[in-house]
CSV table of C-alpha atoms in Angstrom, one decimal:
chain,number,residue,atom,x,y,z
A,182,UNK,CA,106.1,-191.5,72.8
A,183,UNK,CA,106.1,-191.4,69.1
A,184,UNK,CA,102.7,-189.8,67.8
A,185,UNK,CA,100.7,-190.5,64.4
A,186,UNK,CA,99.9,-193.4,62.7
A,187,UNK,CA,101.7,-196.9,62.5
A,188,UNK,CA,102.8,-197.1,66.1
A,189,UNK,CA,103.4,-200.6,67.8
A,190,UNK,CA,100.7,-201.4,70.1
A,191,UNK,CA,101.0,-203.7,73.3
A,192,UNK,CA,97.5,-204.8,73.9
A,193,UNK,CA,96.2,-205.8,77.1
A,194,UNK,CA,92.4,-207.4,77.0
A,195,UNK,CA,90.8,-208.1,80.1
A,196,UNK,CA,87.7,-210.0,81.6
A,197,UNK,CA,83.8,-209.6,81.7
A,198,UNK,CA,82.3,-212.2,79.2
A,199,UNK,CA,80.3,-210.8,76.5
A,200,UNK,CA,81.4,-207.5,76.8
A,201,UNK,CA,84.3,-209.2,75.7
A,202,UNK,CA,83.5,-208.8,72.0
A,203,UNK,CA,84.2,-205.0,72.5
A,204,UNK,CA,87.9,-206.4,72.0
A,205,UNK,CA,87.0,-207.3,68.7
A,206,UNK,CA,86.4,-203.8,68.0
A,207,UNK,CA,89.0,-202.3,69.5
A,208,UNK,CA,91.5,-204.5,66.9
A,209,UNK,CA,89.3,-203.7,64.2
A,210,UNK,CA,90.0,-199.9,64.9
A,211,UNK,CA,93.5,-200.1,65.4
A,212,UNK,CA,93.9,-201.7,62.0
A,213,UNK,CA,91.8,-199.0,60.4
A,214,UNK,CA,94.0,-196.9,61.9
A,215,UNK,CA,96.7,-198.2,60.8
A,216,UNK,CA,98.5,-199.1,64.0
A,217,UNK,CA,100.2,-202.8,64.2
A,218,UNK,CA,99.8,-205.1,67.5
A,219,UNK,CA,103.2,-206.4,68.6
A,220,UNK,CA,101.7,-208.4,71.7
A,221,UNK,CA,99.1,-209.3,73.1
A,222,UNK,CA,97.8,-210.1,76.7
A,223,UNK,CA,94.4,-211.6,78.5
A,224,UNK,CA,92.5,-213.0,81.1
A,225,UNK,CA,89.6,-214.9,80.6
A,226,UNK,CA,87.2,-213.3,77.3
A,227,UNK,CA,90.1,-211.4,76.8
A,228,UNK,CA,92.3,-214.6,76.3
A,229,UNK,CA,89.7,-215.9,74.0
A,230,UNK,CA,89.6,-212.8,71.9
A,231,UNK,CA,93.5,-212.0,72.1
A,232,UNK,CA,94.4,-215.9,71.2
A,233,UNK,CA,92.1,-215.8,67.9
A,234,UNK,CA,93.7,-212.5,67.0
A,235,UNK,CA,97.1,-213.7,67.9
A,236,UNK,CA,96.4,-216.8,65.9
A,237,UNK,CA,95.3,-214.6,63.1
A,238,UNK,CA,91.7,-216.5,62.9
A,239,UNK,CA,89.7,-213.6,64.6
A,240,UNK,CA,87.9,-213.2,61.3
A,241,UNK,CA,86.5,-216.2,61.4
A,242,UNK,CA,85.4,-216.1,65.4
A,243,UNK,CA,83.7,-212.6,64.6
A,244,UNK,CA,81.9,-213.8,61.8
A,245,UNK,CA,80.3,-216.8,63.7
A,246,UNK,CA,80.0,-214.2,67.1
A,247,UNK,CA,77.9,-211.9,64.7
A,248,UNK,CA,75.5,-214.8,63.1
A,249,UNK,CA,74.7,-215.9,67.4
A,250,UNK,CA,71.4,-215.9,67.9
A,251,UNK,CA,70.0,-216.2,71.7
A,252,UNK,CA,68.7,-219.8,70.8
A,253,UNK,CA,72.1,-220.4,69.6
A,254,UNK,CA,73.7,-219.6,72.9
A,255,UNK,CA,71.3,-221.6,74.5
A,256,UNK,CA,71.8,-224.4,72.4
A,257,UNK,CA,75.8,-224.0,73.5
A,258,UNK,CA,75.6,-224.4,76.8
A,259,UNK,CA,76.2,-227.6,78.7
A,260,UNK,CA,74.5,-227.7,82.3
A,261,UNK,CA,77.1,-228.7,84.7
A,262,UNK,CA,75.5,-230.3,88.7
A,263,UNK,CA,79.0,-230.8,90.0
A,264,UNK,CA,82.1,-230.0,89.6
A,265,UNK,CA,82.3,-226.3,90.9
A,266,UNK,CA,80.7,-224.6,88.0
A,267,UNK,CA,76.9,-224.4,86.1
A,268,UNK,CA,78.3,-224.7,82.4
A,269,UNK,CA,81.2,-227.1,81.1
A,270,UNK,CA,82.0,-225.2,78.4
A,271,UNK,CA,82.4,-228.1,76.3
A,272,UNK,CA,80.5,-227.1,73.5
A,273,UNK,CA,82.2,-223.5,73.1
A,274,UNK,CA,85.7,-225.0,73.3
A,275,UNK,CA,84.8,-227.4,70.7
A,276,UNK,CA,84.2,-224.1,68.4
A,277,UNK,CA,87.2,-222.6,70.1
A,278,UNK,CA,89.1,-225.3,69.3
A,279,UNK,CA,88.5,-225.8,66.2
A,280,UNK,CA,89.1,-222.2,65.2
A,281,UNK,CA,92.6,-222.4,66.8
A,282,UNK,CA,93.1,-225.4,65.5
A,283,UNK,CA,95.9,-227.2,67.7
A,284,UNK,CA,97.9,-224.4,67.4
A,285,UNK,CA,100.7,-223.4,70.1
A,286,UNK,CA,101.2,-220.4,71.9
A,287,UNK,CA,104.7,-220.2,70.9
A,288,UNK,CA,104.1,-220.6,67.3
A,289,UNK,CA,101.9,-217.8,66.9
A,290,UNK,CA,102.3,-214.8,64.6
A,291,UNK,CA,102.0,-212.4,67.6
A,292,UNK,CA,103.2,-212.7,70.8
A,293,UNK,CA,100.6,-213.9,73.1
A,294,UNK,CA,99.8,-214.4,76.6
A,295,UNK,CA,97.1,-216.1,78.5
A,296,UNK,CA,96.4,-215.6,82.1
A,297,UNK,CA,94.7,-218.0,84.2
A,298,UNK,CA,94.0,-218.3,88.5
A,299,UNK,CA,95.9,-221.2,90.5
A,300,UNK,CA,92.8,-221.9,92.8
A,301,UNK,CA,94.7,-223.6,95.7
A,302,UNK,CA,97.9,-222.2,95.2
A,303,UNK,CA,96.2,-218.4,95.2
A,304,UNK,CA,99.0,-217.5,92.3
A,305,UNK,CA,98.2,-216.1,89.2
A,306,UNK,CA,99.5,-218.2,86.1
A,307,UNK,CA,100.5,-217.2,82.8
A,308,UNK,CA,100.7,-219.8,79.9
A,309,UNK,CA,103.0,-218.8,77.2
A,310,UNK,CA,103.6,-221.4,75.2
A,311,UNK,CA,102.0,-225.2,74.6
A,312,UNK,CA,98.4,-225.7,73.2
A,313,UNK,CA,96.3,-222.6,73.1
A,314,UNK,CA,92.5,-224.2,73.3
A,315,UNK,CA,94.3,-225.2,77.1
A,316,UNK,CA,95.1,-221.9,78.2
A,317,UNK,CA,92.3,-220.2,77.0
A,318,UNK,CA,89.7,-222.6,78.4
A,319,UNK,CA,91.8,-222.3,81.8
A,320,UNK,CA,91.9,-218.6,81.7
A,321,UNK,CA,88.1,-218.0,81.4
A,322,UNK,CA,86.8,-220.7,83.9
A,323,UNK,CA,84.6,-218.0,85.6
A,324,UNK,CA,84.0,-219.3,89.8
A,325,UNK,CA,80.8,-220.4,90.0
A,326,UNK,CA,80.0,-220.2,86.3
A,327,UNK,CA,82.0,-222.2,84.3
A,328,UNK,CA,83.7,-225.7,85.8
A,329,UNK,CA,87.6,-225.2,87.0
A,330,UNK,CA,90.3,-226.5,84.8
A,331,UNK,CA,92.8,-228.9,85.6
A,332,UNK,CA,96.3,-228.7,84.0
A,333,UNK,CA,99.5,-230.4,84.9
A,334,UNK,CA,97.4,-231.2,88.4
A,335,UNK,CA,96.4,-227.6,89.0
A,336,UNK,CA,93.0,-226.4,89.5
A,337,UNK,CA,92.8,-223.4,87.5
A,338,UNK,CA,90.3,-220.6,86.9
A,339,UNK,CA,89.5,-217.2,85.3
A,340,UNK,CA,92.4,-215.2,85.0
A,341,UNK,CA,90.3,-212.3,86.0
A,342,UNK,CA,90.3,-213.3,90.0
A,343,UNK,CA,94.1,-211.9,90.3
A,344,UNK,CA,94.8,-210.1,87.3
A,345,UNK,CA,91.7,-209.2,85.0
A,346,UNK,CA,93.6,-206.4,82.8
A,347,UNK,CA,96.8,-208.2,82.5
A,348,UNK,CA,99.3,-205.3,81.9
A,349,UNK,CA,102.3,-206.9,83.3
A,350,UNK,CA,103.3,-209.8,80.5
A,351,UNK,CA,103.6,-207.1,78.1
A,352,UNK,CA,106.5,-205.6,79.9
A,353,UNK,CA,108.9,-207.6,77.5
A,354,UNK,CA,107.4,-206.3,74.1
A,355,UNK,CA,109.1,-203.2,72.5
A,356,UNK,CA,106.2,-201.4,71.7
A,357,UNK,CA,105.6,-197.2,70.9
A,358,UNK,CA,102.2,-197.5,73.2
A,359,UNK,CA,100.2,-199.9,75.8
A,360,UNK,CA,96.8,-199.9,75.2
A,361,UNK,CA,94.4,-201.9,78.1
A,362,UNK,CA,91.0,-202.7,77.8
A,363,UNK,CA,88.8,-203.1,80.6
A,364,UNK,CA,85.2,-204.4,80.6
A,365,UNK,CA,84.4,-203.3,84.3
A,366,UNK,CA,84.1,-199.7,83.8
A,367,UNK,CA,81.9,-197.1,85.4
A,368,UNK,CA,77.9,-198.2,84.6
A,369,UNK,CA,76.6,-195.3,82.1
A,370,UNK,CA,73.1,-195.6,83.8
A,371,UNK,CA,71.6,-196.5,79.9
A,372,UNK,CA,70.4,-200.2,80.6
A,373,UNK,CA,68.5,-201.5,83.4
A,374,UNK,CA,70.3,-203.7,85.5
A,375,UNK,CA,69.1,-206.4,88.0
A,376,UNK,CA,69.1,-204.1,91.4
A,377,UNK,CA,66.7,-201.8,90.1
A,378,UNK,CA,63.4,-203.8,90.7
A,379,UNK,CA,65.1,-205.1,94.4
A,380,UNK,CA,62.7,-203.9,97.3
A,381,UNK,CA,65.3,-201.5,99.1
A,382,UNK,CA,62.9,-201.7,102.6
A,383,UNK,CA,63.7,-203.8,105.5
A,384,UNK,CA,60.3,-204.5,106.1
A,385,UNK,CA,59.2,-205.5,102.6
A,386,UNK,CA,62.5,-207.6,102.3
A,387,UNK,CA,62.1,-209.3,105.5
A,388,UNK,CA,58.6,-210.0,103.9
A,389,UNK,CA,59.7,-211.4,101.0
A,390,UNK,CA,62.2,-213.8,102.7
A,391,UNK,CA,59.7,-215.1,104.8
A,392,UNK,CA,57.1,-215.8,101.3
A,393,UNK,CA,59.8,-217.1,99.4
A,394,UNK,CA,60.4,-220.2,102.5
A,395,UNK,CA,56.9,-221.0,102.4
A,396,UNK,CA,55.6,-223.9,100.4
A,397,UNK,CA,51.9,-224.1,98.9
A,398,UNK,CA,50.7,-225.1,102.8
A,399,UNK,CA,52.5,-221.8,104.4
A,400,UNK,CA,54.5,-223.8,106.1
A,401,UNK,CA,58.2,-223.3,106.4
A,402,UNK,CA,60.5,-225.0,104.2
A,403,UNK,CA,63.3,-227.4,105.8
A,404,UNK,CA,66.2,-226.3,105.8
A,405,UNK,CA,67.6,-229.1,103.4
A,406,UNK,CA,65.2,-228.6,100.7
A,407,UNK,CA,66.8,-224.4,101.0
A,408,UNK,CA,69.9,-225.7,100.8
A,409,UNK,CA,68.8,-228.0,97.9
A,410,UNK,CA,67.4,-224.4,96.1
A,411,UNK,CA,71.0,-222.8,96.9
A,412,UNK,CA,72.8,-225.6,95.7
A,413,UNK,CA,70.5,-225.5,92.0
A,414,UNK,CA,70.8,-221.9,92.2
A,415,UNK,CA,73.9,-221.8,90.3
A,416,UNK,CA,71.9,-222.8,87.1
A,417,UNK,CA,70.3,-219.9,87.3
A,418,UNK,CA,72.2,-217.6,84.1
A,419,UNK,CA,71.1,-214.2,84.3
A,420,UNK,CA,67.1,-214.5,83.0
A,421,UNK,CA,63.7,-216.8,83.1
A,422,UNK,CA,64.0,-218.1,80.0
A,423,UNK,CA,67.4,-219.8,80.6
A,424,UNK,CA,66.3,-221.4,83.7
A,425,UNK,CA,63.6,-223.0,81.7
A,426,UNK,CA,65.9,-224.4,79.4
A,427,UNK,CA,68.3,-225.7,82.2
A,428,UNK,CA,65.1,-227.4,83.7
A,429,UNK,CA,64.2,-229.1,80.7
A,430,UNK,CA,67.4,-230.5,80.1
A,431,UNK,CA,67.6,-232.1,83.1
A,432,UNK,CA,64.0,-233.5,83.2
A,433,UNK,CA,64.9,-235.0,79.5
A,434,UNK,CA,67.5,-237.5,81.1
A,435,UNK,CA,69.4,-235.6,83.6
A,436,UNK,CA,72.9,-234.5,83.6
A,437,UNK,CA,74.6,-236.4,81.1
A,438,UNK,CA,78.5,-237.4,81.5
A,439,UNK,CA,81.4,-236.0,79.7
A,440,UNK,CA,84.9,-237.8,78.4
A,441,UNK,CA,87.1,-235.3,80.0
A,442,UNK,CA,86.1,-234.7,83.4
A,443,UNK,CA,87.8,-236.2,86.2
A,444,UNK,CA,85.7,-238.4,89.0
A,445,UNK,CA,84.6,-235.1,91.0
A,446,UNK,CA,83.3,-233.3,87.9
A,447,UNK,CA,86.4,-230.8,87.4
A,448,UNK,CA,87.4,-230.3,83.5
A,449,UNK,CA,90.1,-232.6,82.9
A,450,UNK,CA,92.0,-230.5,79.5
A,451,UNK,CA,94.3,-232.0,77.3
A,452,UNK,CA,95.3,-235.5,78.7
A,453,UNK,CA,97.6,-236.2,76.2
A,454,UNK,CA,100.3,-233.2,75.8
A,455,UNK,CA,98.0,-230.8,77.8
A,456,UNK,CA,100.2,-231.1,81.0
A,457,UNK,CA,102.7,-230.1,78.9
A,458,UNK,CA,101.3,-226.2,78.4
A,459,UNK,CA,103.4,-223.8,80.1
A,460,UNK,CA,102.2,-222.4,83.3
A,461,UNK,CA,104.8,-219.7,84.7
A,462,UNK,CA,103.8,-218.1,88.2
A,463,UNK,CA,103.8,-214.4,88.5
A,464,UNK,CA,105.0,-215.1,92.0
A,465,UNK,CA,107.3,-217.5,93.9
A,466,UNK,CA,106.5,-221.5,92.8
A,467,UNK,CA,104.0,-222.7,95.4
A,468,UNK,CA,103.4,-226.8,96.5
A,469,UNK,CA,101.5,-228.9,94.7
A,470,UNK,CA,97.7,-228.8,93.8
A,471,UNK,CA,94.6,-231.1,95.2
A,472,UNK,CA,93.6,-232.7,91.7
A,473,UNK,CA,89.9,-232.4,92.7
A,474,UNK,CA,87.1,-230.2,93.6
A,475,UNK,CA,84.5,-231.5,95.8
A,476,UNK,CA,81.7,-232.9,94.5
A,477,UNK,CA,78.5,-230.7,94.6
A,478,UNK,CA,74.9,-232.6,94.7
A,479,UNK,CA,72.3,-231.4,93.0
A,480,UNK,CA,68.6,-231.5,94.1
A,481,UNK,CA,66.1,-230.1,91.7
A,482,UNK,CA,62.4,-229.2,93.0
A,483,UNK,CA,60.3,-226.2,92.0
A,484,UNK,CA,59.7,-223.0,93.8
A,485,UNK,CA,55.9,-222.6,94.9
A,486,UNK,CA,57.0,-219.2,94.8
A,487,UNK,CA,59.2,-219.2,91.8
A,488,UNK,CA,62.0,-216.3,91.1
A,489,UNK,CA,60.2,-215.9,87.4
A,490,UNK,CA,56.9,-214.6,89.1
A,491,UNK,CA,59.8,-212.1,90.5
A,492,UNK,CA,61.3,-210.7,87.6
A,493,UNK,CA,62.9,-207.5,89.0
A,494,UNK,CA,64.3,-209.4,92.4
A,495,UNK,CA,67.8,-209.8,93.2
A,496,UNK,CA,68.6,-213.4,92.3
A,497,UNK,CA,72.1,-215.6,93.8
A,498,UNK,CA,73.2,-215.5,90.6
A,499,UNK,CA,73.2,-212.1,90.1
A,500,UNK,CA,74.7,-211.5,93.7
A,501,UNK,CA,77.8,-214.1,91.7
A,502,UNK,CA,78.5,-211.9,88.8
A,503,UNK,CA,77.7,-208.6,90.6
A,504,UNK,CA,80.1,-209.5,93.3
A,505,UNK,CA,82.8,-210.6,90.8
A,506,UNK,CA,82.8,-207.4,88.9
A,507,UNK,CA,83.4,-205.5,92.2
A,508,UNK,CA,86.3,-207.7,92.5
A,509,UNK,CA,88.0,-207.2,89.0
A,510,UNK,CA,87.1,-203.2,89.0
A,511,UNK,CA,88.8,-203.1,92.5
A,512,UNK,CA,91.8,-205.4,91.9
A,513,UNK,CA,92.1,-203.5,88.2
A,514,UNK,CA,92.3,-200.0,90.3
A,515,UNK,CA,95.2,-201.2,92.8
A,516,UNK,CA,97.0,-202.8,90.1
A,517,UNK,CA,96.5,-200.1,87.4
A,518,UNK,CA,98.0,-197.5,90.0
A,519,UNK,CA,101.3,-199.2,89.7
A,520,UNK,CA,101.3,-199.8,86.2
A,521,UNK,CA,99.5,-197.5,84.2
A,522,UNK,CA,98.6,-197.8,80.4
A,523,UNK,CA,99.6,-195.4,78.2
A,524,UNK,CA,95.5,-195.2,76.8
A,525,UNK,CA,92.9,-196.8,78.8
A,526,UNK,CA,89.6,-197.8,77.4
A,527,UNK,CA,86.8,-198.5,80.1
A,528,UNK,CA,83.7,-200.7,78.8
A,529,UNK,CA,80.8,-199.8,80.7
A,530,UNK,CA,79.9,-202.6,83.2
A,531,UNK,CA,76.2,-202.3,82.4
A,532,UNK,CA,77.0,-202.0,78.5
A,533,UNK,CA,75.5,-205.4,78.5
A,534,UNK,CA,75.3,-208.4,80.9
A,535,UNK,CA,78.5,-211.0,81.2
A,536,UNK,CA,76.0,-213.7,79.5
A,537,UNK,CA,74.6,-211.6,76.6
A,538,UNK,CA,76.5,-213.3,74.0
A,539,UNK,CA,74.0,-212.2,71.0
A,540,UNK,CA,74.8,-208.8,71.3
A,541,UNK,CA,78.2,-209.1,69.5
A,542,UNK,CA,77.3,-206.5,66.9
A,543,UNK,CA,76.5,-204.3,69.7
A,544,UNK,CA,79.3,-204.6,71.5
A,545,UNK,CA,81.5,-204.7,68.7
A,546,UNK,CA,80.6,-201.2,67.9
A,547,UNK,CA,80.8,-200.4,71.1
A,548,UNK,CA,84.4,-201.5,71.3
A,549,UNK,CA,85.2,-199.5,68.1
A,550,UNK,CA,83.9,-196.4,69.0
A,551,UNK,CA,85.3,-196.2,72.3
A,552,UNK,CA,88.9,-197.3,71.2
A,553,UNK,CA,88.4,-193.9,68.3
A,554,UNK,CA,87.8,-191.8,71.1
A,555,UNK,CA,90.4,-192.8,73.5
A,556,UNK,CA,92.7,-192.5,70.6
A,557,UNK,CA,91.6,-189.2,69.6
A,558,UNK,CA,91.5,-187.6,72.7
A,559,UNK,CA,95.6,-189.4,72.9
A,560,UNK,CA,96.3,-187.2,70.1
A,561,UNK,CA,96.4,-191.0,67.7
């Protein structure tokens, strides 16, 4: 392995939402350092990040990234009640989009690859050529969180259910060093996450269950309006003050359709030359896939009870993202025993929540002081 400045860098970027911007400063200190980024992998925030860079507009996504405030994210989300996920995503691809403007895979100035989840097929999926705004809003379709993608007739998710540190598509790039990024890293115990306030007692738990199925009467809930709560549940993004803004918007009118989703909700992307995006299975080709999701019902009522009145309470959403982190960090582990990086940086999972997108400056740092000491301590 060549040593010093101006190696070739094979860059691997994998999933966890906003911690995702610690990408952004792990690039920024690889320039400063003088190194050069010969190709470029990711799954899900880390497709986002590693397309921009690719595309040579990161510039401008970092700039806008920096400016978000938390009203701003709010303002970008659209509330999905079908169709397999809370949030469309419509709004952020349309920013996305624009920043990549039209722009294929194949035609950028580094070599890039995005890599997404065949939902029915269980294959992973890498798109390496064909419109970049497809792959990228394919590969971060998070389960539960943001609405599955349909492409060429697949239904296709974050990239960071089978693969979320994608080392493998870099295997073709001549590069002196391979550099992966992972946002699922062991927590550094300096922010407070959502277990701490859970009631670890049997006794007070079974308590608590029994409360939180009574209405204002005490009387036991049925079990359709519960399954109504669980079904509404998925709104719930990480904090109080989101779930207020998710219940407004749907007492203002409801949940408003979208040109682009098929009949059963599912994000329909690209109809015109989308289908054409290049998916290339990791493993053997697989049948066909189901070209819909079925169709969730949503039944808002309030909570005589409510989860806000609860703030340090383990919520389902938070049992969602908790449970997918344990996923990736396990599935990064198997895969990263086989194939190991030359330099590994590890983003603490409780650096920040997967829904924090304000924090960019934050994490930014974060990302650039990590990468300078994983490169120091690599002798780079």
């Amino acid at each position: 392995m060549q040593e010093g400045y101006g190696m070739k860098i094979a860059l691997a970027l994998g999933s966890g939402g906003a911690r995702g911007y610690a990408h952004i400063g792990v690039i920024r200190e690889l320039e400063a350092r003088g190194h050069e980024v010969v190709g470029v992998s990711g799954a899900s925030m880390g497709a986002v990040v590693g397309s921009l860079f690719a595309a040579g507009k990161l510039d401008h996504f970092e700039e806008w990234v920096r400016g978000l405030s938390q009203r701003d994210v709010l303002r970008l989300l659209d509330v999905s009640f079908a169709g397999g996920g809370a949030i469309r995503a419509n709004k952020v691809m349309a920013v996305i989009g624009s920043m990549l403007d039209e722009v294929h895979i194949e035609d950028m100035r580094i070599p890039f690859t995005a890599v997404a989840t065949d939902l029915r097929a269980r294959r992973e999926v890498w798109f390496t050529r064909g419109p970049a705004d497809v792959a990228v809003r394919a590969s971060f379709a998070i389960p539960s969180v943001i609405t599955p993608a349909l492409v060429g007739g697949r239904l296709i998710i974050d990239g960071g259910v089978t693969n979320p540190v994608p080392l493998e598509p870099l295997a073709p790039v001549e590069s002196d060093l391979l550099l992966a990024v992972s946002l699922t890293g062991r927590r550094s115990g300096t922010r407070a996450t959502a277990f701490e306030g859970a009631e670890a007692e049997e006794n007070s738990a079974d308590a608590d269950a029994k409360s939180s199925r009574k209405g204002a009467s005490g009387m036991i809930r049925p079990a359709g309006k519960l399954t109504g709560r669980i079904r509404t549940a998925a709104a719930d993004v990480r904090d109080a003050e989101l779930v207020r803004f998710i219940a407004a918007r749907w007492g203002q009118g409801g949940a408003e359709g979208i040109a682009g989703e098929d009949d059963n909700g599912a994000v329909m992307l690209d109809p015109g030359d989308g289908a054409g995006a290049a998916v290339t299975e990791s493993t053997e080709a697989s049948e066909g896939v189901e070209e819909s999701v079925a169709k969730g019902e949503a039944n808002v009522e309030s909570d005589d009870h409510g989860d806000e009145s609860l703030p340090g309470t383990l919520r389902i959403f938070d049992v969602v993202v908790h449970s997918i982190e344990v996923m990736e960090s396990i599935i990064t582990a198997y895969r990263m025993a086989a194939n190991r990086p030359d330099v590994l940086i590890e983003v603490p999972t409780d650096a920040c929540t997967a829904f924090d997108f304000q924090r960019a400056d934050e994490m930014i740092a974060l990302g650039r002081r990590l990468t300078a000491d994983a490169l120091d301590r690599a002798g780079l």
